[in-house]
Amino acid sequence: MHYAAILGFGTVGSGVAEALSIDADALNRKTDGITLKYIVDVRDFPDSPFAGLMTKDFSTVENDPDVDMVVETIGGVGIAREFTRRALAAGKSVITSNKELVATHGCELMALAEEHGVSYLFEASVGGGIPMLRTIAYNLGAEKITEFFGILNGTTNYILTQMFRNGMSFSAALARAKELGYSEADPTADIDGIDACRKVAILCSIITGWQMPPEKISVEGISGVSVEDVEFAASMGCTIRLLGHAFFERDGRVRACVAPHLIPAKYLLSGVEDVMNGLHVRAEALGDMMLYGAGAGKLPTASAIVSDMFCLAGDRRDGAAFAWGPTEEERCGSASDLPFAWYVRMAPAEGWEEKQTGLHLFAQKDGKYGYYTDEMTEEALLYKFAGQVILSRFRIIR
Amino acid sequence: MHYAAILGFGTVGSGVAEALSIDADALNRKTDGITLKYIVDVRDFPDSPFAGLMTKDFSTVENDPDVDMVVETIGGVGIAREFTRRALAAGKSVITSNKELVATHGCELMALAEEHGVSYLFEASVGGGIPMLRTIAYNLGAEKITEFFGILNGTTNYILTQMFRNGMSFSAALARAKELGYSEADPTADIDGIDACRKVAILCSIITGWQMPPEKISVEGISGVSVEDVEFAASMGCTIRLLGHAFFERDGRVRACVAPHLIPAKYLLSGVEDVMNGLHVRAEALGDMMLYGAGAGKLPTASAIVSDMFCLAGDRRDGAAFAWGPTEEERCGSASDLPFAWYVRMAPAEGWEEKQTGLHLFAQKDGKYGYYTDEMTEEALLYKFAGQVILSRFRIIR
């Protein structure tokens, strides 16, 4: 029998308690069993069915030799990091959905886990319930992954879906997302791409085997996507989605960005709507593959956490699965150096006559021009439109 | 260092030899390394780059204590079964893409593997390169899976895509599939749903933990899908796809079928085209999830085989991952007992006046009527149309 503690009884933490009871049959049949022994939170939950497990003192968990799994759903890099370090040092495996902590301190925490013969697992930190990390680490473990692009943030996808489906403006769609509880009170981390950037960093680290620092990833949010862009993109048969996009080059360099992209309808990813997430992966032998599902939410996220606990508790021990080393600075490239096909919406200056090669006019409305381009770097693109007012420019998935 | 032998140097077998060299870097870095030592085939391949590894005598492999992994790509249940048994008995793990053998004798072979402390792995047997089995066994290992439906056969999906995209007849589309090499010389196993049925049996066995006999799965192929059905379905915003479809009920019963289904556009699966495959899974905590990719082909299938070899060779040993027990007869239910929404195309007899409840006319063309129904069993459906000529009837995914 394994004994678990949950740190933080918020949405995800309470979801884990619930999912453990939903999954109790399978856990007892396929593993040595998992019993939830403590829930640590500074708040009181007298009416919770789990009230009897509540404690405010982390050291109770830390000092209980029975507890071998600690689920950290506190979030952030302060107390969560401290408790994670202490739990690992006390010989307990830690399972988390905390993408910020994994993206910034994953390497240090995995090393600490290894030192103490335990595991630090975080399937839930990327793609919520969608099994992205273990799929990449196991099933594609021997593959040469060349590229991925994915919808990794539900809030921005909901907003963009509303803009496409109902012609809503960005601000109206954001207000609706807040109403429905799909957005945080302060939506900055979602809207500006910071949340997606952390997830891209984790995916890149799993693939390369070294910690990809989030600050090496160029990030652009969705606040610059207008209703006109939506109309122009639709006329090309594309949707616009905020994508995390990374390339793994032959020389070992990684070039990654988070930015709005146009996705042609032939990609299933272009049909991923509302708060759902999806990840498209390209690998040399496998070719193209996609994973789709709920990227957030109480029970889907809890499901991913329980899958980590299941792997720890079963015969199927995979403690070593998630492991990467320190950052290899010389291998952090810039997405700006890569050629892309671009979508450009511009309001041309008087007398603009497009004489450049590689630009293709595809739409014209209210004095605005929509172009798509041949593959070129961002710098080459800006050079071609020098002196003109570019209203928006987004990459196009090829 | 691990040493491997490949049995059968056809499309998949030669793909494995190739993929092992594509993946050599990752394999050497993340595992103890895998060296291909023998290729067993009765034919001669004097011009192959692997000519030096060829042998016609399986006992060379069987008696070489260095070889700890045997890749069986012979196919069928004759010699493939014998060599698999002998390899396992000699203490070698066996990795295969042989769906017929796994679907019919998987339980026996996994027991033999366990007896000798080795593994029998077959990720490549379902969904080609798409990591369906390990995703279900690991990531959803603790989940209550309630239902899956999937496009599990590329040939039939290619034919149906052609019928939708180009208005081709079934026979013209089949001829085109043969031309392009997407179909076997004898396409019966594909067209009639037998290939998909074996894959459904394997998926059900992984999920339930007991061997689901293929003959307990009701099977209907695609030869009854007409151009008129394609038109009617399109007018409802649906595609028609051959799906493997299974329900896992609370009482432990499994009800599964292979049959053409109408899929509404809101499901990404409805956009899975040509020879690609996809699997939609529903689970209690996770909700809806989908996997998409190349369901067949030399390198994608080889990629899945190499992923099994990778798991065996690495720290990430998961020999026990694929394991199920003998058939539990009392839990094999019939899909006929389940209520579905149905699509019906009929040519009504003189004086037909639809007085039944639960039938909804949605299209009428050339004297043919298209209905969709409320949820009802197949028996109830046939009762409602008693005395009428039903030209085709397919389930609709809800």
PDB file of C-alpha atoms in Angstrom, chain A residues 121-349:
ATOM      1  CA  LEU A 121       6.635  13.632 -12.127  1.00  0.00           C
ATOM      2  CA  PHE A 122       4.508  16.297 -13.837  1.00  0.00           C
ATOM      3  CA  GLU A 123       2.400  14.867 -16.670  1.00  0.00           C
ATOM      4  CA  ALA A 124      -0.373  17.313 -15.646  1.00  0.00           C
ATOM      5  CA  SER A 125       1.818  20.384 -16.135  1.00  0.00           C
ATOM      6  CA  VAL A 126       1.385  20.382 -19.934  1.00  0.00           C
ATOM      7  CA  GLY A 127      -1.854  19.717 -21.792  1.00  0.00           C
ATOM      8  CA  GLY A 128      -3.915  19.015 -18.655  1.00  0.00           C
ATOM      9  CA  GLY A 129      -5.430  15.561 -19.088  1.00  0.00           C
ATOM     10  CA  ILE A 130      -3.797  14.887 -22.468  1.00  0.00           C
ATOM     11  CA  PRO A 131      -0.901  12.484 -22.007  1.00  0.00           C
ATOM     12  CA  MET A 132       1.663  14.585 -23.844  1.00  0.00           C
ATOM     13  CA  LEU A 133       4.799  14.126 -21.756  1.00  0.00           C
ATOM     14  CA  ARG A 134       4.763  10.387 -21.234  1.00  0.00           C
ATOM     15  CA  THR A 135       3.838   9.864 -24.892  1.00  0.00           C
ATOM     16  CA  ILE A 136       6.886  11.845 -25.936  1.00  0.00           C
ATOM     17  CA  ALA A 137       9.219  10.333 -23.336  1.00  0.00           C
ATOM     18  CA  TYR A 138       8.167   6.716 -23.937  1.00  0.00           C
ATOM     19  CA  ASN A 139       6.514   6.210 -27.269  1.00  0.00           C
ATOM     20  CA  LEU A 140       8.660   8.704 -29.098  1.00  0.00           C
ATOM     21  CA  GLY A 141      11.678   8.180 -26.870  1.00  0.00           C
ATOM     22  CA  ALA A 142      13.763   6.765 -29.700  1.00  0.00           C
ATOM     23  CA  GLU A 143      12.327   9.063 -32.394  1.00  0.00           C
ATOM     24  CA  LYS A 144      13.957  12.083 -33.983  1.00  0.00           C
ATOM     25  CA  ILE A 145      11.301  14.702 -33.321  1.00  0.00           C
ATOM     26  CA  THR A 146      11.807  17.507 -35.824  1.00  0.00           C
ATOM     27  CA  GLU A 147       8.977  19.903 -34.951  1.00  0.00           C
ATOM     28  CA  PHE A 148       5.910  20.365 -32.794  1.00  0.00           C
ATOM     29  CA  PHE A 149       3.157  22.925 -32.751  1.00  0.00           C
ATOM     30  CA  GLY A 150       0.366  22.915 -30.246  1.00  0.00           C
ATOM     31  CA  ILE A 151      -2.593  24.684 -28.733  1.00  0.00           C
ATOM     32  CA  LEU A 152      -1.458  24.691 -25.119  1.00  0.00           C
ATOM     33  CA  ASN A 153      -3.668  27.329 -23.499  1.00  0.00           C
ATOM     34  CA  GLY A 154      -7.435  26.942 -23.210  1.00  0.00           C
ATOM     35  CA  THR A 155      -8.317  30.550 -22.365  1.00  0.00           C
ATOM     36  CA  THR A 156      -6.786  32.031 -25.510  1.00  0.00           C
ATOM     37  CA  ASN A 157      -8.220  29.224 -27.612  1.00  0.00           C
ATOM     38  CA  TYR A 158     -11.668  29.944 -26.234  1.00  0.00           C
ATOM     39  CA  ILE A 159     -11.278  33.647 -27.093  1.00  0.00           C
ATOM     40  CA  LEU A 160     -10.059  32.950 -30.644  1.00  0.00           C
ATOM     41  CA  THR A 161     -12.838  30.386 -31.176  1.00  0.00           C
ATOM     42  CA  GLN A 162     -15.433  32.992 -30.169  1.00  0.00           C
ATOM     43  CA  MET A 163     -13.888  35.523 -32.529  1.00  0.00           C
ATOM     44  CA  PHE A 164     -14.131  33.018 -35.394  1.00  0.00           C
ATOM     45  CA  ARG A 165     -17.486  31.514 -34.589  1.00  0.00           C
ATOM     46  CA  ASN A 166     -19.391  34.629 -33.551  1.00  0.00           C
ATOM     47  CA  GLY A 167     -17.363  37.477 -35.030  1.00  0.00           C
ATOM     48  CA  MET A 168     -16.737  38.778 -31.498  1.00  0.00           C
ATOM     49  CA  SER A 169     -14.010  41.308 -30.847  1.00  0.00           C
ATOM     50  CA  PHE A 170     -11.028  40.276 -28.739  1.00  0.00           C
ATOM     51  CA  SER A 171     -12.203  42.304 -25.737  1.00  0.00           C
ATOM     52  CA  ALA A 172     -15.797  41.027 -25.933  1.00  0.00           C
ATOM     53  CA  ALA A 173     -14.531  37.438 -26.155  1.00  0.00           C
ATOM     54  CA  LEU A 174     -12.209  37.991 -23.200  1.00  0.00           C
ATOM     55  CA  ALA A 175     -15.108  39.379 -21.148  1.00  0.00           C
ATOM     56  CA  ARG A 176     -17.132  36.269 -22.017  1.00  0.00           C
ATOM     57  CA  ALA A 177     -14.243  33.991 -21.008  1.00  0.00           C
ATOM     58  CA  LYS A 178     -14.095  35.762 -17.627  1.00  0.00           C
ATOM     59  CA  GLU A 179     -17.863  35.392 -17.145  1.00  0.00           C
ATOM     60  CA  LEU A 180     -17.605  31.642 -17.748  1.00  0.00           C
ATOM     61  CA  GLY A 181     -14.664  31.260 -15.395  1.00  0.00           C
ATOM     62  CA  TYR A 182     -12.331  30.222 -18.244  1.00  0.00           C
ATOM     63  CA  SER A 183     -10.032  33.106 -17.470  1.00  0.00           C
ATOM     64  CA  GLU A 184      -8.206  34.157 -14.326  1.00  0.00           C
ATOM     65  CA  ALA A 185      -9.118  37.502 -12.717  1.00  0.00           C
ATOM     66  CA  ASP A 186      -5.801  38.701 -14.123  1.00  0.00           C
ATOM     67  CA  PRO A 187      -5.665  37.072 -17.561  1.00  0.00           C
ATOM     68  CA  THR A 188      -2.194  38.402 -18.460  1.00  0.00           C
ATOM     69  CA  ALA A 189      -0.329  35.092 -18.220  1.00  0.00           C
ATOM     70  CA  ASP A 190      -2.817  33.486 -20.619  1.00  0.00           C
ATOM     71  CA  ILE A 191      -3.392  36.361 -23.061  1.00  0.00           C
ATOM     72  CA  ASP A 192       0.272  37.293 -23.360  1.00  0.00           C
ATOM     73  CA  GLY A 193       1.386  33.717 -23.977  1.00  0.00           C
ATOM     74  CA  ILE A 194       3.342  33.285 -20.743  1.00  0.00           C
ATOM     75  CA  ASP A 195       1.443  30.161 -19.709  1.00  0.00           C
ATOM     76  CA  ALA A 196       1.924  28.578 -23.151  1.00  0.00           C
ATOM     77  CA  CYS A 197       5.612  29.536 -23.063  1.00  0.00           C
ATOM     78  CA  ARG A 198       6.173  27.535 -19.847  1.00  0.00           C
ATOM     79  CA  LYS A 199       4.559  24.516 -21.458  1.00  0.00           C
ATOM     80  CA  VAL A 200       6.695  24.865 -24.580  1.00  0.00           C
ATOM     81  CA  ALA A 201       9.759  25.004 -22.325  1.00  0.00           C
ATOM     82  CA  ILE A 202       8.748  21.745 -20.622  1.00  0.00           C
ATOM     83  CA  LEU A 203       8.027  19.988 -23.938  1.00  0.00           C
ATOM     84  CA  CYS A 204      11.382  21.130 -25.349  1.00  0.00           C
ATOM     85  CA  SER A 205      13.200  19.942 -22.213  1.00  0.00           C
ATOM     86  CA  ILE A 206      11.566  16.491 -22.378  1.00  0.00           C
ATOM     87  CA  ILE A 207      12.513  16.188 -26.045  1.00  0.00           C
ATOM     88  CA  THR A 208      16.095  17.471 -25.839  1.00  0.00           C
ATOM     89  CA  GLY A 209      17.102  16.184 -22.410  1.00  0.00           C
ATOM     90  CA  TRP A 210      18.244  19.614 -21.179  1.00  0.00           C
ATOM     91  CA  GLN A 211      16.340  22.395 -19.450  1.00  0.00           C
ATOM     92  CA  MET A 212      15.007  24.903 -21.986  1.00  0.00           C
ATOM     93  CA  PRO A 213      14.746  28.275 -20.232  1.00  0.00           C
ATOM     94  CA  PRO A 214      11.374  29.958 -20.900  1.00  0.00           C
ATOM     95  CA  GLU A 215      13.171  33.246 -21.549  1.00  0.00           C
ATOM     96  CA  LYS A 216      14.845  31.730 -24.618  1.00  0.00           C
ATOM     97  CA  ILE A 217      11.432  31.343 -26.255  1.00  0.00           C
ATOM     98  CA  SER A 218      10.080  34.344 -28.155  1.00  0.00           C
ATOM     99  CA  VAL A 219       6.546  35.107 -27.009  1.00  0.00           C
ATOM    100  CA  GLU A 220       3.725  37.076 -28.600  1.00  0.00           C
ATOM    101  CA  GLY A 221       0.175  37.007 -27.207  1.00  0.00           C
ATOM    102  CA  ILE A 222      -3.184  37.261 -28.931  1.00  0.00           C
ATOM    103  CA  SER A 223      -4.209  40.834 -28.138  1.00  0.00           C
ATOM    104  CA  GLY A 224      -3.094  41.903 -31.620  1.00  0.00           C
ATOM    105  CA  VAL A 225      -5.532  39.546 -33.383  1.00  0.00           C
ATOM    106  CA  SER A 226      -8.393  41.594 -34.797  1.00  0.00           C
ATOM    107  CA  VAL A 227     -11.785  40.750 -36.261  1.00  0.00           C
ATOM    108  CA  GLU A 228     -10.336  41.733 -39.666  1.00  0.00           C
ATOM    109  CA  ASP A 229      -7.574  39.152 -39.256  1.00  0.00           C
ATOM    110  CA  VAL A 230     -10.196  36.556 -38.468  1.00  0.00           C
ATOM    111  CA  GLU A 231     -12.102  37.444 -41.640  1.00  0.00           C
ATOM    112  CA  PHE A 232      -8.988  37.448 -43.813  1.00  0.00           C
ATOM    113  CA  ALA A 233      -7.793  34.117 -42.360  1.00  0.00           C
ATOM    114  CA  ALA A 234     -11.211  32.533 -42.873  1.00  0.00           C
ATOM    115  CA  SER A 235     -11.167  33.619 -46.518  1.00  0.00           C
ATOM    116  CA  MET A 236      -7.919  31.622 -46.854  1.00  0.00           C
ATOM    117  CA  GLY A 237      -9.539  28.589 -45.237  1.00  0.00           C
ATOM    118  CA  CYS A 238      -7.499  29.024 -42.073  1.00  0.00           C
ATOM    119  CA  THR A 239      -8.175  29.530 -38.389  1.00  0.00           C
ATOM    120  CA  ILE A 240      -5.910  31.603 -36.143  1.00  0.00           C
ATOM    121  CA  ARG A 241      -4.677  29.907 -32.992  1.00  0.00           C
ATOM    122  CA  LEU A 242      -2.067  30.731 -30.377  1.00  0.00           C
ATOM    123  CA  LEU A 243       0.549  28.032 -30.921  1.00  0.00           C
ATOM    124  CA  GLY A 244       3.620  26.927 -29.096  1.00  0.00           C
ATOM    125  CA  HIS A 245       5.935  26.013 -31.951  1.00  0.00           C
ATOM    126  CA  ALA A 246       9.379  24.468 -31.797  1.00  0.00           C
ATOM    127  CA  PHE A 247      11.919  23.164 -34.264  1.00  0.00           C
ATOM    128  CA  PHE A 248      14.634  20.648 -33.423  1.00  0.00           C
ATOM    129  CA  GLU A 249      17.439  21.015 -35.893  1.00  0.00           C
ATOM    130  CA  ARG A 250      20.068  18.558 -37.049  1.00  0.00           C
ATOM    131  CA  ASP A 251      22.847  20.545 -35.385  1.00  0.00           C
ATOM    132  CA  GLY A 252      21.107  20.103 -32.024  1.00  0.00           C
ATOM    133  CA  ARG A 253      19.704  23.622 -31.868  1.00  0.00           C
ATOM    134  CA  VAL A 254      16.174  24.294 -30.679  1.00  0.00           C
ATOM    135  CA  ARG A 255      14.226  27.284 -31.983  1.00  0.00           C
ATOM    136  CA  ALA A 256      10.908  27.942 -30.300  1.00  0.00           C
ATOM    137  CA  CYS A 257       8.225  30.583 -30.138  1.00  0.00           C
ATOM    138  CA  VAL A 258       4.728  31.200 -28.856  1.00  0.00           C
ATOM    139  CA  ALA A 259       2.676  33.300 -31.272  1.00  0.00           C
ATOM    140  CA  PRO A 260      -0.621  33.425 -33.161  1.00  0.00           C
ATOM    141  CA  HIS A 261      -0.436  31.275 -36.304  1.00  0.00           C
ATOM    142  CA  LEU A 262      -2.748  30.668 -39.230  1.00  0.00           C
ATOM    143  CA  ILE A 263      -3.593  26.960 -39.494  1.00  0.00           C
ATOM    144  CA  PRO A 264      -4.959  25.573 -42.789  1.00  0.00           C
ATOM    145  CA  ALA A 265      -8.091  23.456 -42.510  1.00  0.00           C
ATOM    146  CA  LYS A 266      -6.244  20.286 -43.583  1.00  0.00           C
ATOM    147  CA  TYR A 267      -4.718  20.142 -40.088  1.00  0.00           C
ATOM    148  CA  LEU A 268      -7.045  18.674 -37.465  1.00  0.00           C
ATOM    149  CA  LEU A 269      -5.512  21.203 -35.071  1.00  0.00           C
ATOM    150  CA  SER A 270      -7.338  23.976 -36.948  1.00  0.00           C
ATOM    151  CA  GLY A 271     -10.597  22.473 -35.650  1.00  0.00           C
ATOM    152  CA  VAL A 272      -9.573  22.384 -31.975  1.00  0.00           C
ATOM    153  CA  GLU A 273     -12.121  24.709 -30.407  1.00  0.00           C
ATOM    154  CA  ASP A 274     -13.079  26.356 -27.136  1.00  0.00           C
ATOM    155  CA  VAL A 275     -10.921  25.365 -24.172  1.00  0.00           C
ATOM    156  CA  MET A 276      -9.636  22.126 -25.734  1.00  0.00           C
ATOM    157  CA  ASN A 277      -5.918  21.642 -26.393  1.00  0.00           C
ATOM    158  CA  GLY A 278      -3.988  19.762 -29.049  1.00  0.00           C
ATOM    159  CA  LEU A 279      -0.407  18.934 -29.932  1.00  0.00           C
ATOM    160  CA  HIS A 280       0.863  18.138 -33.419  1.00  0.00           C
ATOM    161  CA  VAL A 281       4.219  16.343 -33.467  1.00  0.00           C
ATOM    162  CA  ARG A 282       6.450  15.591 -36.454  1.00  0.00           C
ATOM    163  CA  ALA A 283       9.058  12.855 -36.222  1.00  0.00           C
ATOM    164  CA  GLU A 284      11.325  11.244 -38.776  1.00  0.00           C
ATOM    165  CA  ALA A 285      10.067   7.662 -38.827  1.00  0.00           C
ATOM    166  CA  LEU A 286       6.589   8.236 -37.406  1.00  0.00           C
ATOM    167  CA  GLY A 287       5.611  11.186 -39.584  1.00  0.00           C
ATOM    168  CA  ASP A 288       2.791  13.408 -38.304  1.00  0.00           C
ATOM    169  CA  MET A 289       0.884  12.658 -35.115  1.00  0.00           C
ATOM    170  CA  MET A 290      -1.638  14.577 -33.031  1.00  0.00           C
ATOM    171  CA  LEU A 291      -2.963  14.400 -29.482  1.00  0.00           C
ATOM    172  CA  TYR A 292      -6.217  16.125 -28.522  1.00  0.00           C
ATOM    173  CA  GLY A 293      -8.192  16.563 -25.324  1.00  0.00           C
ATOM    174  CA  ALA A 294      -9.036  18.699 -22.312  1.00  0.00           C
ATOM    175  CA  GLY A 295      -6.040  20.900 -21.562  1.00  0.00           C
ATOM    176  CA  ALA A 296      -7.281  22.102 -18.207  1.00  0.00           C
ATOM    177  CA  GLY A 297     -10.122  21.637 -15.750  1.00  0.00           C
ATOM    178  CA  LYS A 298     -10.410  19.976 -12.373  1.00  0.00           C
ATOM    179  CA  LEU A 299     -10.900  16.316 -13.274  1.00  0.00           C
ATOM    180  CA  PRO A 300      -8.879  16.134 -16.521  1.00  0.00           C
ATOM    181  CA  THR A 301      -5.865  17.664 -14.764  1.00  0.00           C
ATOM    182  CA  ALA A 302      -6.424  15.383 -11.780  1.00  0.00           C
ATOM    183  CA  SER A 303      -6.579  12.422 -14.171  1.00  0.00           C
ATOM    184  CA  ALA A 304      -3.046  13.210 -15.368  1.00  0.00           C
ATOM    185  CA  ILE A 305      -1.785  13.494 -11.787  1.00  0.00           C
ATOM    186  CA  VAL A 306      -3.359  10.151 -10.906  1.00  0.00           C
ATOM    187  CA  SER A 307      -1.722   8.604 -13.999  1.00  0.00           C
ATOM    188  CA  ASP A 308       1.661   9.630 -12.563  1.00  0.00           C
ATOM    189  CA  MET A 309       0.715   8.116  -9.188  1.00  0.00           C
ATOM    190  CA  PHE A 310      -0.428   4.966 -11.006  1.00  0.00           C
ATOM    191  CA  CYS A 311       2.909   4.637 -12.773  1.00  0.00           C
ATOM    192  CA  LEU A 312       4.747   5.050  -9.477  1.00  0.00           C
ATOM    193  CA  ALA A 313       2.552   2.596  -7.625  1.00  0.00           C
ATOM    194  CA  GLY A 314       2.368  -0.154 -10.201  1.00  0.00           C
ATOM    195  CA  ASP A 315       4.764  -2.650 -11.618  1.00  0.00           C
ATOM    196  CA  ARG A 316       5.153  -0.045 -14.286  1.00  0.00           C
ATOM    197  CA  ARG A 317       7.575   2.041 -12.315  1.00  0.00           C
ATOM    198  CA  ASP A 318       8.899   4.810 -14.491  1.00  0.00           C
ATOM    199  CA  GLY A 319      10.549   7.111 -12.062  1.00  0.00           C
ATOM    200  CA  ALA A 320      13.331   7.877 -14.462  1.00  0.00           C
ATOM    201  CA  ALA A 321      11.024   8.822 -17.308  1.00  0.00           C
ATOM    202  CA  PHE A 322      11.044  12.551 -16.777  1.00  0.00           C
ATOM    203  CA  ALA A 323      14.636  13.631 -16.452  1.00  0.00           C
ATOM    204  CA  TRP A 324      16.677  16.332 -18.044  1.00  0.00           C
ATOM    205  CA  GLY A 325      19.995  18.012 -17.421  1.00  0.00           C
ATOM    206  CA  PRO A 326      21.066  21.638 -17.168  1.00  0.00           C
ATOM    207  CA  THR A 327      20.532  24.171 -19.938  1.00  0.00           C
ATOM    208  CA  GLU A 328      22.844  23.916 -22.949  1.00  0.00           C
ATOM    209  CA  GLU A 329      23.043  27.608 -23.787  1.00  0.00           C
ATOM    210  CA  GLU A 330      24.723  27.139 -27.147  1.00  0.00           C
ATOM    211  CA  ARG A 331      21.794  25.063 -28.339  1.00  0.00           C
ATOM    212  CA  CYS A 332      19.118  27.678 -27.606  1.00  0.00           C
ATOM    213  CA  GLY A 333      18.454  29.177 -31.037  1.00  0.00           C
ATOM    214  CA  SER A 334      16.067  31.911 -32.083  1.00  0.00           C
ATOM    215  CA  ALA A 335      12.863  31.360 -34.040  1.00  0.00           C
ATOM    216  CA  SER A 336      13.574  34.635 -35.871  1.00  0.00           C
ATOM    217  CA  ASP A 337      16.235  32.909 -37.916  1.00  0.00           C
ATOM    218  CA  LEU A 338      13.806  30.383 -39.398  1.00  0.00           C
ATOM    219  CA  PRO A 339      11.970  30.887 -42.677  1.00  0.00           C
ATOM    220  CA  PHE A 340       8.175  30.818 -42.414  1.00  0.00           C
ATOM    221  CA  ALA A 341       5.281  31.513 -44.714  1.00  0.00           C
ATOM    222  CA  TRP A 342       3.644  34.688 -43.361  1.00  0.00           C
ATOM    223  CA  TYR A 343       0.227  36.259 -43.328  1.00  0.00           C
ATOM    224  CA  VAL A 344       0.388  40.067 -43.476  1.00  0.00           C
ATOM    225  CA  ARG A 345      -2.428  42.575 -43.169  1.00  0.00           C
ATOM    226  CA  MET A 346      -1.401  46.083 -44.157  1.00  0.00           C
ATOM    227  CA  ALA A 347      -2.835  49.538 -44.829  1.00  0.00           C
ATOM    228  CA  PRO A 348      -0.652  50.606 -47.742  1.00  0.00           C
ATOM    229  CA  ALA A 349       0.796  54.090 -47.967  1.00  0.00           C
TER     230      ALA A 349
END
